[in-house]
Amino acid sequence: MKFLKRWREQPVPGLHHWASQASVPQAAPCLAFVPASPPPDAGAIEKLQGFVLRCQRLFVLTGAGISTESGIPDYRSEGVGLYARSDRRPIQHAEFLRSAAARQKYWARNFVGWPRFSSHQPNAAHWALSSWEQQEKLHWLVTQNVDALHAKAGSRRMTELHGCTHRVVCLSCEARVSRQHLQEHFEALNPTWTAEAHGVAPDGDVFLPEEQVRHFRVPSCSKCGGVLKPDVTFFGDNVCKEKVDLVYQRLEESDAVLVAGSSLQVFSAYKFALAARDRKLPMAIVNIGPTRGDALASLKLNSRCGALLPLIVV
């Protein structure tokens, strides 16, 4: 297996060809996982337009709500989020580390879900933010998402706060390999194994009965024999200090904050909203439904990101 050099705030391997110009046609949004909301009215557009025009170095924080229009469910939206539709929860970091059976279950489910999950494409909101970067309005983008959709849209001034499912890391030697390459290895090791998926989570996970995963074979790192893990921050784990410090530095360089599609319930993201408040930076939030940061914002708009962000001229 060919391993990639250690990743340090670089684009996802193999995604450069998705970088787009504004003329690329946009697909219709997938609204199956998007909570109901009214279309943005003239007042909302005018308010966000004024907010964006008043800043020069915009810091943008995005969450699962920006990717729902690409057909990826979020966790918390009422009625449509994963937590609202199921009592199942994503794997915990400690469980993955201590249990070979848990890793087998995780990778079997991920193997089944990967073709569909990796095929999702950016929506109008991703393209809009990429365009803002190209026009030097967006200073830095921080995403909580692990779906690589910002990278597919061409965003480069970016931190993937919780990592990216398109990369896999060895827990022993820290070598990286592309997730697609690992998929091919899975296929070679499990030529006759089949399973039927039931639902797809925001991280590409699916739900399989226990009996279906027992015979699934999981490879070790071909470099050192170590355990392979998706290069993401699982629930119960922490974002590395080096990455957090970089985000704080980029926030310090910025003059305004836009939160797009995040409820800010996870503290690893909410703490940057708190830091923006401490720095007295104006903050706007575009999200369907309430967020943990509403009291911190000078502007809150209850709208689909894909419906509102492309209307803003920078």
mmCIF file of C-alpha atoms in Angstrom:
data_model
loop_
_atom_site.group_PDB
_atom_site.id
_atom_site.type_symbol
_atom_site.label_atom_id
_atom_site.label_comp_id
_atom_site.label_asym_id
_atom_site.label_seq_id
_atom_site.Cartn_x
_atom_site.Cartn_y
_atom_site.Cartn_z
ATOM 1 C CA MET A 1 0.000 0.000 0.000
ATOM 2 C CA LYS A 2 1.409 3.363 -0.978
ATOM 3 C CA PHE A 3 1.383 5.801 1.922
ATOM 4 C CA LEU A 4 1.272 9.547 1.595
ATOM 5 C CA LYS A 5 3.512 11.971 3.435
ATOM 6 C CA ARG A 6 2.264 13.338 6.728
ATOM 7 C CA TRP A 7 -0.627 15.752 6.270
ATOM 8 C CA ARG A 8 -0.279 19.316 7.503
ATOM 9 C CA GLU A 9 -3.092 21.605 6.417
ATOM 10 C CA GLN A 10 -2.901 20.556 2.763
ATOM 11 C CA PRO A 11 -5.730 19.812 0.326
ATOM 12 C CA VAL A 12 -7.145 16.289 0.198
ATOM 13 C CA PRO A 13 -5.158 14.076 -2.230
ATOM 14 C CA GLY A 14 -6.898 13.630 -5.547
ATOM 15 C CA LEU A 15 -9.401 16.442 -5.052
ATOM 16 C CA HIS A 16 -7.650 19.175 -7.073
ATOM 17 C CA HIS A 17 -9.686 18.356 -10.180
ATOM 18 C CA TRP A 18 -12.855 19.428 -8.371
ATOM 19 C CA ALA A 19 -11.621 23.014 -8.030
ATOM 20 C CA SER A 20 -14.128 25.077 -9.950
ATOM 21 C CA GLN A 21 -14.745 28.351 -11.657
ATOM 22 C CA ALA A 22 -18.031 30.210 -11.140
ATOM 23 C CA SER A 23 -19.290 28.988 -14.526
ATOM 24 C CA VAL A 24 -19.564 25.352 -13.375
ATOM 25 C CA PRO A 25 -23.276 24.414 -13.388
ATOM 26 C CA GLN A 26 -24.857 23.821 -10.003
ATOM 27 C CA ALA A 27 -26.958 20.764 -9.245
ATOM 28 C CA ALA A 28 -30.346 21.216 -7.610
ATOM 29 C CA PRO A 29 -30.085 20.979 -3.806
ATOM 30 C CA CYS A 30 -31.058 17.739 -2.092
ATOM 31 C CA LEU A 31 -33.525 18.748 0.615
ATOM 32 C CA ALA A 32 -34.290 15.357 2.172
ATOM 33 C CA PHE A 33 -32.098 16.136 5.200
ATOM 34 C CA VAL A 34 -32.724 19.885 5.355
ATOM 35 C CA PRO A 35 -35.146 21.184 8.029
ATOM 36 C CA ALA A 36 -38.005 23.306 6.740
ATOM 37 C CA SER A 37 -37.224 27.007 6.501
ATOM 38 C CA PRO A 38 -38.583 30.009 4.591
ATOM 39 C CA PRO A 39 -36.626 31.312 1.604
ATOM 40 C CA PRO A 40 -34.398 34.275 2.422
ATOM 41 C CA ASP A 41 -36.282 37.544 2.109
ATOM 42 C CA ALA A 42 -34.911 40.856 0.913
ATOM 43 C CA GLY A 43 -34.255 41.991 4.471
ATOM 44 C CA ALA A 44 -32.137 38.942 5.312
ATOM 45 C CA ILE A 45 -30.145 39.305 2.116
ATOM 46 C CA GLU A 46 -29.541 42.998 2.755
ATOM 47 C CA LYS A 47 -28.414 42.394 6.340
ATOM 48 C CA LEU A 48 -25.923 39.677 5.441
ATOM 49 C CA GLN A 49 -24.741 41.647 2.420
ATOM 50 C CA GLY A 50 -23.968 44.634 4.627
ATOM 51 C CA PHE A 51 -22.218 42.434 7.196
ATOM 52 C CA VAL A 52 -19.948 40.868 4.576
ATOM 53 C CA LEU A 53 -19.156 44.164 2.848
ATOM 54 C CA ARG A 54 -18.109 45.797 6.116
ATOM 55 C CA CYS A 55 -15.360 43.246 6.755
ATOM 56 C CA GLN A 56 -12.085 42.708 4.928
ATOM 57 C CA ARG A 57 -10.788 39.460 6.444
ATOM 58 C CA LEU A 58 -13.714 37.153 7.096
ATOM 59 C CA PHE A 59 -13.317 34.067 9.279
ATOM 60 C CA VAL A 60 -15.912 31.404 8.393
ATOM 61 C CA LEU A 61 -16.885 28.432 10.543
ATOM 62 C CA THR A 62 -19.060 25.746 8.927
ATOM 63 C CA GLY A 63 -20.867 22.694 10.299
ATOM 64 C CA ALA A 64 -23.003 19.791 9.133
ATOM 65 C CA GLY A 65 -25.845 22.120 8.139
ATOM 66 C CA ILE A 66 -23.872 23.367 5.147
ATOM 67 C CA SER A 67 -23.640 19.847 3.709
ATOM 68 C CA THR A 68 -27.236 18.702 4.146
ATOM 69 C CA GLU A 69 -28.087 20.173 0.733
ATOM 70 C CA SER A 70 -25.514 17.788 -0.738
ATOM 71 C CA GLY A 71 -27.490 14.841 0.626
ATOM 72 C CA ILE A 72 -25.498 14.267 3.824
ATOM 73 C CA PRO A 73 -27.593 14.135 7.020
ATOM 74 C CA ASP A 74 -26.550 16.063 10.101
ATOM 75 C CA TYR A 75 -26.769 14.788 13.657
ATOM 76 C CA ARG A 76 -29.029 17.201 15.503
ATOM 77 C CA SER A 77 -31.666 18.839 13.289
ATOM 78 C CA GLU A 78 -35.144 18.199 14.643
ATOM 79 C CA GLY A 79 -36.963 15.494 12.704
ATOM 80 C CA VAL A 80 -34.233 14.915 10.083
ATOM 81 C CA GLY A 81 -30.936 14.697 11.978
ATOM 82 C CA LEU A 82 -29.368 11.333 12.716
ATOM 83 C CA TYR A 83 -29.993 11.654 16.458
ATOM 84 C CA ALA A 84 -33.633 12.521 15.766
ATOM 85 C CA ARG A 85 -34.179 9.469 13.565
ATOM 86 C CA SER A 86 -32.218 6.808 15.445
ATOM 87 C CA ASP A 87 -31.024 5.834 18.898
ATOM 88 C CA ARG A 88 -27.708 4.698 17.425
ATOM 89 C CA ARG A 89 -24.592 6.763 18.075
ATOM 90 C CA PRO A 90 -21.265 7.040 16.219
ATOM 91 C CA ILE A 91 -18.301 5.052 17.496
ATOM 92 C CA GLN A 92 -16.381 6.462 20.442
ATOM 93 C CA HIS A 93 -12.623 7.040 20.289
ATOM 94 C CA ALA A 94 -11.830 4.843 23.310
ATOM 95 C CA GLU A 95 -13.916 1.978 21.941
ATOM 96 C CA PHE A 96 -12.092 2.077 18.597
ATOM 97 C CA LEU A 97 -8.705 1.984 20.321
ATOM 98 C CA ARG A 98 -9.380 -0.858 22.745
ATOM 99 C CA SER A 99 -11.486 -3.277 20.717
ATOM 100 C CA ALA A 100 -10.499 -5.167 17.558
ATOM 101 C CA ALA A 101 -14.135 -6.217 17.205
ATOM 102 C CA ALA A 102 -15.240 -2.567 17.302
ATOM 103 C CA ARG A 103 -12.700 -1.702 14.605
ATOM 104 C CA GLN A 104 -13.893 -4.614 12.476
ATOM 105 C CA LYS A 105 -17.476 -3.403 12.842
ATOM 106 C CA TYR A 106 -16.537 0.190 12.076
ATOM 107 C CA TRP A 107 -14.539 -0.623 8.938
ATOM 108 C CA ALA A 108 -17.142 -3.086 7.615
ATOM 109 C CA ARG A 109 -19.831 -0.436 7.900
ATOM 110 C CA ASN A 110 -17.561 2.240 6.484
ATOM 111 C CA PHE A 111 -16.580 -0.011 3.571
ATOM 112 C CA VAL A 112 -20.223 -0.394 2.586
ATOM 113 C CA GLY A 113 -21.000 3.303 2.962
ATOM 114 C CA TRP A 114 -17.882 4.682 1.296
ATOM 115 C CA PRO A 115 -18.886 4.546 -2.401
ATOM 116 C CA ARG A 116 -22.029 6.559 -1.739
ATOM 117 C CA PHE A 117 -20.506 8.912 0.822
ATOM 118 C CA SER A 118 -17.428 9.728 -1.278
ATOM 119 C CA SER A 119 -19.610 10.516 -4.308
ATOM 120 C CA HIS A 120 -21.365 13.490 -2.669
ATOM 121 C CA GLN A 121 -20.645 16.797 -4.387
ATOM 122 C CA PRO A 122 -20.448 20.421 -3.154
ATOM 123 C CA ASN A 123 -23.606 22.486 -3.170
ATOM 124 C CA ALA A 124 -24.140 26.187 -3.835
ATOM 125 C CA ALA A 125 -22.941 27.197 -0.354
ATOM 126 C CA HIS A 126 -19.588 25.418 -0.765
ATOM 127 C CA TRP A 127 -19.070 27.035 -4.165
ATOM 128 C CA ALA A 128 -19.974 30.462 -2.796
ATOM 129 C CA LEU A 129 -17.390 30.272 -0.005
ATOM 130 C CA SER A 130 -14.751 29.052 -2.436
ATOM 131 C CA SER A 131 -15.542 32.057 -4.628
ATOM 132 C CA TRP A 132 -15.217 34.408 -1.637
ATOM 133 C CA GLU A 133 -11.757 32.989 -1.015
ATOM 134 C CA GLN A 134 -10.745 33.521 -4.631
ATOM 135 C CA GLN A 135 -11.903 37.148 -4.352
ATOM 136 C CA GLU A 136 -9.853 37.546 -1.137
ATOM 137 C CA LYS A 137 -12.844 38.293 1.055
ATOM 138 C CA LEU A 138 -12.607 35.046 3.008
ATOM 139 C CA HIS A 139 -9.452 35.037 5.138
ATOM 140 C CA TRP A 140 -9.811 31.546 6.627
ATOM 141 C CA LEU A 141 -12.364 28.744 6.619
ATOM 142 C CA VAL A 142 -12.738 26.280 9.487
ATOM 143 C CA THR A 143 -15.053 23.341 8.939
ATOM 144 C CA GLN A 144 -16.310 20.816 11.453
ATOM 145 C CA ASN A 145 -17.220 18.516 8.564
ATOM 146 C CA VAL A 146 -15.183 15.503 7.482
ATOM 147 C CA ASP A 147 -16.775 15.151 4.035
ATOM 148 C CA ALA A 148 -14.141 16.999 1.915
ATOM 149 C CA LEU A 149 -16.851 19.028 0.153
ATOM 150 C CA HIS A 150 -15.081 22.346 0.756
ATOM 151 C CA ALA A 151 -11.905 20.897 -0.766
ATOM 152 C CA LYS A 152 -13.889 19.553 -3.712
ATOM 153 C CA ALA A 153 -15.234 23.076 -4.266
ATOM 154 C CA GLY A 154 -11.695 24.440 -4.368
ATOM 155 C CA SER A 155 -11.284 25.954 -0.882
ATOM 156 C CA ARG A 156 -7.614 26.053 0.128
ATOM 157 C CA ARG A 157 -7.348 28.560 3.006
ATOM 158 C CA MET A 158 -8.933 26.043 5.295
ATOM 159 C CA THR A 159 -8.639 23.926 8.435
ATOM 160 C CA GLU A 160 -10.579 20.686 8.657
ATOM 161 C CA LEU A 161 -11.097 20.879 12.410
ATOM 162 C CA HIS A 162 -12.173 17.268 12.872
ATOM 163 C CA GLY A 163 -10.102 15.822 10.025
ATOM 164 C CA CYS A 164 -11.263 14.240 6.797
ATOM 165 C CA THR A 165 -12.627 10.792 5.962
ATOM 166 C CA HIS A 166 -10.758 10.844 2.651
ATOM 167 C CA ARG A 167 -7.539 10.125 4.565
ATOM 168 C CA VAL A 168 -6.545 7.196 6.800
ATOM 169 C CA VAL A 169 -3.780 7.287 9.409
ATOM 170 C CA CYS A 170 -1.735 4.569 11.099
ATOM 171 C CA LEU A 171 -1.923 4.970 14.882
ATOM 172 C CA SER A 172 1.631 3.627 15.288
ATOM 173 C CA CYS A 173 3.805 5.243 12.601
ATOM 174 C CA GLU A 174 1.388 8.079 11.610
ATOM 175 C CA ALA A 175 1.693 7.297 7.897
ATOM 176 C CA ARG A 176 -1.251 8.467 5.804
ATOM 177 C CA VAL A 177 -3.004 6.699 2.939
ATOM 178 C CA SER A 178 -5.933 7.825 0.828
ATOM 179 C CA ARG A 179 -9.259 6.319 1.823
ATOM 180 C CA GLN A 180 -9.965 5.315 -1.777
ATOM 181 C CA HIS A 181 -6.723 3.328 -1.871
ATOM 182 C CA LEU A 182 -7.764 1.544 1.323
ATOM 183 C CA GLN A 183 -11.146 0.759 -0.262
ATOM 184 C CA GLU A 184 -9.346 -1.153 -2.984
ATOM 185 C CA HIS A 185 -7.400 -3.062 -0.340
ATOM 186 C CA PHE A 186 -10.653 -3.922 1.459
ATOM 187 C CA GLU A 187 -12.084 -5.253 -1.800
ATOM 188 C CA ALA A 188 -9.034 -7.448 -2.379
ATOM 189 C CA LEU A 189 -9.205 -8.893 1.147
ATOM 190 C CA ASN A 190 -12.979 -9.472 1.056
ATOM 191 C CA PRO A 191 -13.791 -10.591 -2.504
ATOM 192 C CA THR A 192 -16.962 -12.530 -1.575
ATOM 193 C CA TRP A 193 -18.182 -10.483 1.403
ATOM 194 C CA THR A 194 -21.437 -8.610 0.873
ATOM 195 C CA ALA A 195 -23.759 -6.595 3.093
ATOM 196 C CA GLU A 196 -26.767 -4.337 2.723
ATOM 197 C CA ALA A 197 -26.580 -0.870 4.262
ATOM 198 C CA HIS A 198 -29.314 0.711 6.354
ATOM 199 C CA GLY A 199 -28.927 4.499 6.480
ATOM 200 C CA VAL A 200 -25.827 6.672 6.043
ATOM 201 C CA ALA A 201 -24.390 8.900 8.787
ATOM 202 C CA PRO A 202 -22.657 12.291 8.321
ATOM 203 C CA ASP A 203 -19.239 10.588 8.519
ATOM 204 C CA GLY A 204 -20.089 7.908 5.933
ATOM 205 C CA ASP A 205 -20.982 5.245 8.481
ATOM 206 C CA VAL A 206 -23.876 2.867 7.785
ATOM 207 C CA PHE A 207 -25.767 0.447 10.000
ATOM 208 C CA LEU A 208 -25.276 -3.304 9.580
ATOM 209 C CA PRO A 209 -26.557 -6.259 11.600
ATOM 210 C CA GLU A 210 -23.874 -7.817 13.828
ATOM 211 C CA GLU A 211 -23.864 -11.124 11.960
ATOM 212 C CA GLN A 212 -22.884 -9.412 8.726
ATOM 213 C CA VAL A 213 -19.578 -8.017 9.997
ATOM 214 C CA ARG A 214 -18.097 -11.115 11.635
ATOM 215 C CA HIS A 215 -16.155 -12.298 8.596
ATOM 216 C CA PHE A 216 -15.016 -8.913 7.331
ATOM 217 C CA ARG A 217 -11.204 -8.710 7.130
ATOM 218 C CA VAL A 218 -9.425 -5.481 8.131
ATOM 219 C CA PRO A 219 -5.861 -4.782 6.928
ATOM 220 C CA SER A 220 -3.081 -3.434 9.112
ATOM 221 C CA CYS A 221 -0.649 -0.691 8.126
ATOM 222 C CA SER A 222 1.546 -2.148 5.393
ATOM 223 C CA LYS A 223 4.449 -0.050 6.634
ATOM 224 C CA CYS A 224 4.569 -1.099 10.303
ATOM 225 C CA GLY A 225 1.617 -3.424 10.955
ATOM 226 C CA GLY A 226 -0.172 -0.849 13.112
ATOM 227 C CA VAL A 227 -3.874 -0.081 13.469
ATOM 228 C CA LEU A 228 -5.482 2.014 10.737
ATOM 229 C CA LYS A 229 -7.976 4.719 11.663
ATOM 230 C CA PRO A 230 -9.781 7.337 9.578
ATOM 231 C CA ASP A 231 -7.934 10.647 9.909
ATOM 232 C CA VAL A 232 -10.793 12.190 11.866
ATOM 233 C CA THR A 233 -11.506 13.136 15.461
ATOM 234 C CA PHE A 234 -13.916 10.559 16.828
ATOM 235 C CA PHE A 235 -16.426 11.409 19.550
ATOM 236 C CA GLY A 236 -14.583 11.415 22.873
ATOM 237 C CA ASP A 237 -11.249 12.423 21.324
ATOM 238 C CA ASN A 238 -9.662 15.892 21.229
ATOM 239 C CA VAL A 239 -8.535 18.088 18.360
ATOM 240 C CA CYS A 240 -4.735 18.361 18.451
ATOM 241 C CA LYS A 241 -3.275 21.502 20.047
ATOM 242 C CA GLU A 242 -1.258 22.369 16.945
ATOM 243 C CA LYS A 243 -4.419 22.624 14.846
ATOM 244 C CA VAL A 244 -6.325 24.583 17.508
ATOM 245 C CA ASP A 245 -3.468 27.083 17.855
ATOM 246 C CA LEU A 246 -3.436 27.628 14.090
ATOM 247 C CA VAL A 247 -7.174 28.368 14.094
ATOM 248 C CA TYR A 248 -6.793 30.852 16.953
ATOM 249 C CA GLN A 249 -4.022 32.564 14.982
ATOM 250 C CA ARG A 250 -6.226 32.859 11.900
ATOM 251 C CA LEU A 251 -9.063 34.181 14.036
ATOM 252 C CA GLU A 252 -6.746 36.806 15.498
ATOM 253 C CA GLU A 253 -5.941 37.975 11.951
ATOM 254 C CA SER A 254 -9.633 38.296 11.027
ATOM 255 C CA ASP A 255 -12.059 41.186 11.496
ATOM 256 C CA ALA A 256 -15.434 39.350 11.458
ATOM 257 C CA VAL A 257 -16.870 35.855 11.868
ATOM 258 C CA LEU A 258 -19.560 34.038 9.897
ATOM 259 C CA VAL A 259 -20.979 30.769 11.242
ATOM 260 C CA ALA A 260 -22.707 28.778 8.500
ATOM 261 C CA GLY A 261 -24.694 25.623 9.127
ATOM 262 C CA SER A 262 -23.540 24.880 12.666
ATOM 263 C CA SER A 263 -25.479 24.667 15.907
ATOM 264 C CA LEU A 264 -22.159 25.184 17.759
ATOM 265 C CA GLN A 265 -23.140 22.443 20.207
ATOM 266 C CA VAL A 266 -19.685 20.846 20.029
ATOM 267 C CA PHE A 267 -17.287 22.796 22.226
ATOM 268 C CA SER A 268 -14.339 22.326 19.838
ATOM 269 C CA ALA A 269 -16.155 24.776 17.534
ATOM 270 C CA TYR A 270 -18.074 26.830 20.103
ATOM 271 C CA LYS A 271 -14.854 27.942 21.779
ATOM 272 C CA PHE A 272 -13.918 29.889 18.641
ATOM 273 C CA ALA A 273 -17.226 31.749 18.862
ATOM 274 C CA LEU A 274 -16.359 32.580 22.461
ATOM 275 C CA ALA A 275 -12.918 33.756 21.391
ATOM 276 C CA ALA A 276 -14.508 35.979 18.734
ATOM 277 C CA ARG A 277 -16.711 37.532 21.419
ATOM 278 C CA ASP A 278 -13.673 38.146 23.632
ATOM 279 C CA ARG A 279 -11.951 39.869 20.699
ATOM 280 C CA LYS A 280 -15.117 41.916 20.077
ATOM 281 C CA LEU A 281 -15.401 40.638 16.519
ATOM 282 C CA PRO A 282 -18.832 41.036 14.875
ATOM 283 C CA MET A 283 -20.456 37.648 14.275
ATOM 284 C CA ALA A 284 -23.221 36.546 11.925
ATOM 285 C CA ILE A 285 -24.878 33.130 12.059
ATOM 286 C CA VAL A 286 -26.727 31.505 9.158
ATOM 287 C CA ASN A 287 -28.407 28.342 10.412
ATOM 288 C CA ILE A 288 -31.848 26.769 10.428
ATOM 289 C CA GLY A 289 -32.957 26.738 14.040
ATOM 290 C CA PRO A 290 -31.322 27.996 17.233
ATOM 291 C CA THR A 291 -27.619 27.652 17.980
ATOM 292 C CA ARG A 292 -25.506 27.720 21.093
ATOM 293 C CA GLY A 293 -23.970 30.986 19.891
ATOM 294 C CA ASP A 294 -27.110 33.020 19.161
ATOM 295 C CA ALA A 295 -26.540 35.301 22.154
ATOM 296 C CA LEU A 296 -23.026 36.064 20.859
ATOM 297 C CA ALA A 297 -24.117 37.078 17.364
ATOM 298 C CA SER A 298 -24.923 40.545 16.108
ATOM 299 C CA LEU A 299 -26.872 38.959 13.232
ATOM 300 C CA LYS A 300 -28.773 35.632 13.156
ATOM 301 C CA LEU A 301 -30.511 34.453 10.000
ATOM 302 C CA ASN A 302 -32.746 31.382 9.885
ATOM 303 C CA SER A 303 -32.015 30.245 6.342
ATOM 304 C CA ARG A 304 -30.530 27.518 4.197
ATOM 305 C CA CYS A 305 -26.871 28.278 3.554
ATOM 306 C CA GLY A 306 -27.227 27.237 -0.075
ATOM 307 C CA ALA A 307 -30.156 29.593 -0.561
ATOM 308 C CA LEU A 308 -28.560 32.659 1.041
ATOM 309 C CA LEU A 309 -24.764 32.628 0.665
ATOM 310 C CA PRO A 310 -24.716 32.566 -3.179
ATOM 311 C CA LEU A 311 -26.786 35.785 -3.201
ATOM 312 C CA ILE A 312 -24.073 37.771 -1.422
ATOM 313 C CA VAL A 313 -21.774 39.879 -3.570
ATOM 314 C CA VAL A 314 -18.233 40.329 -2.275
#
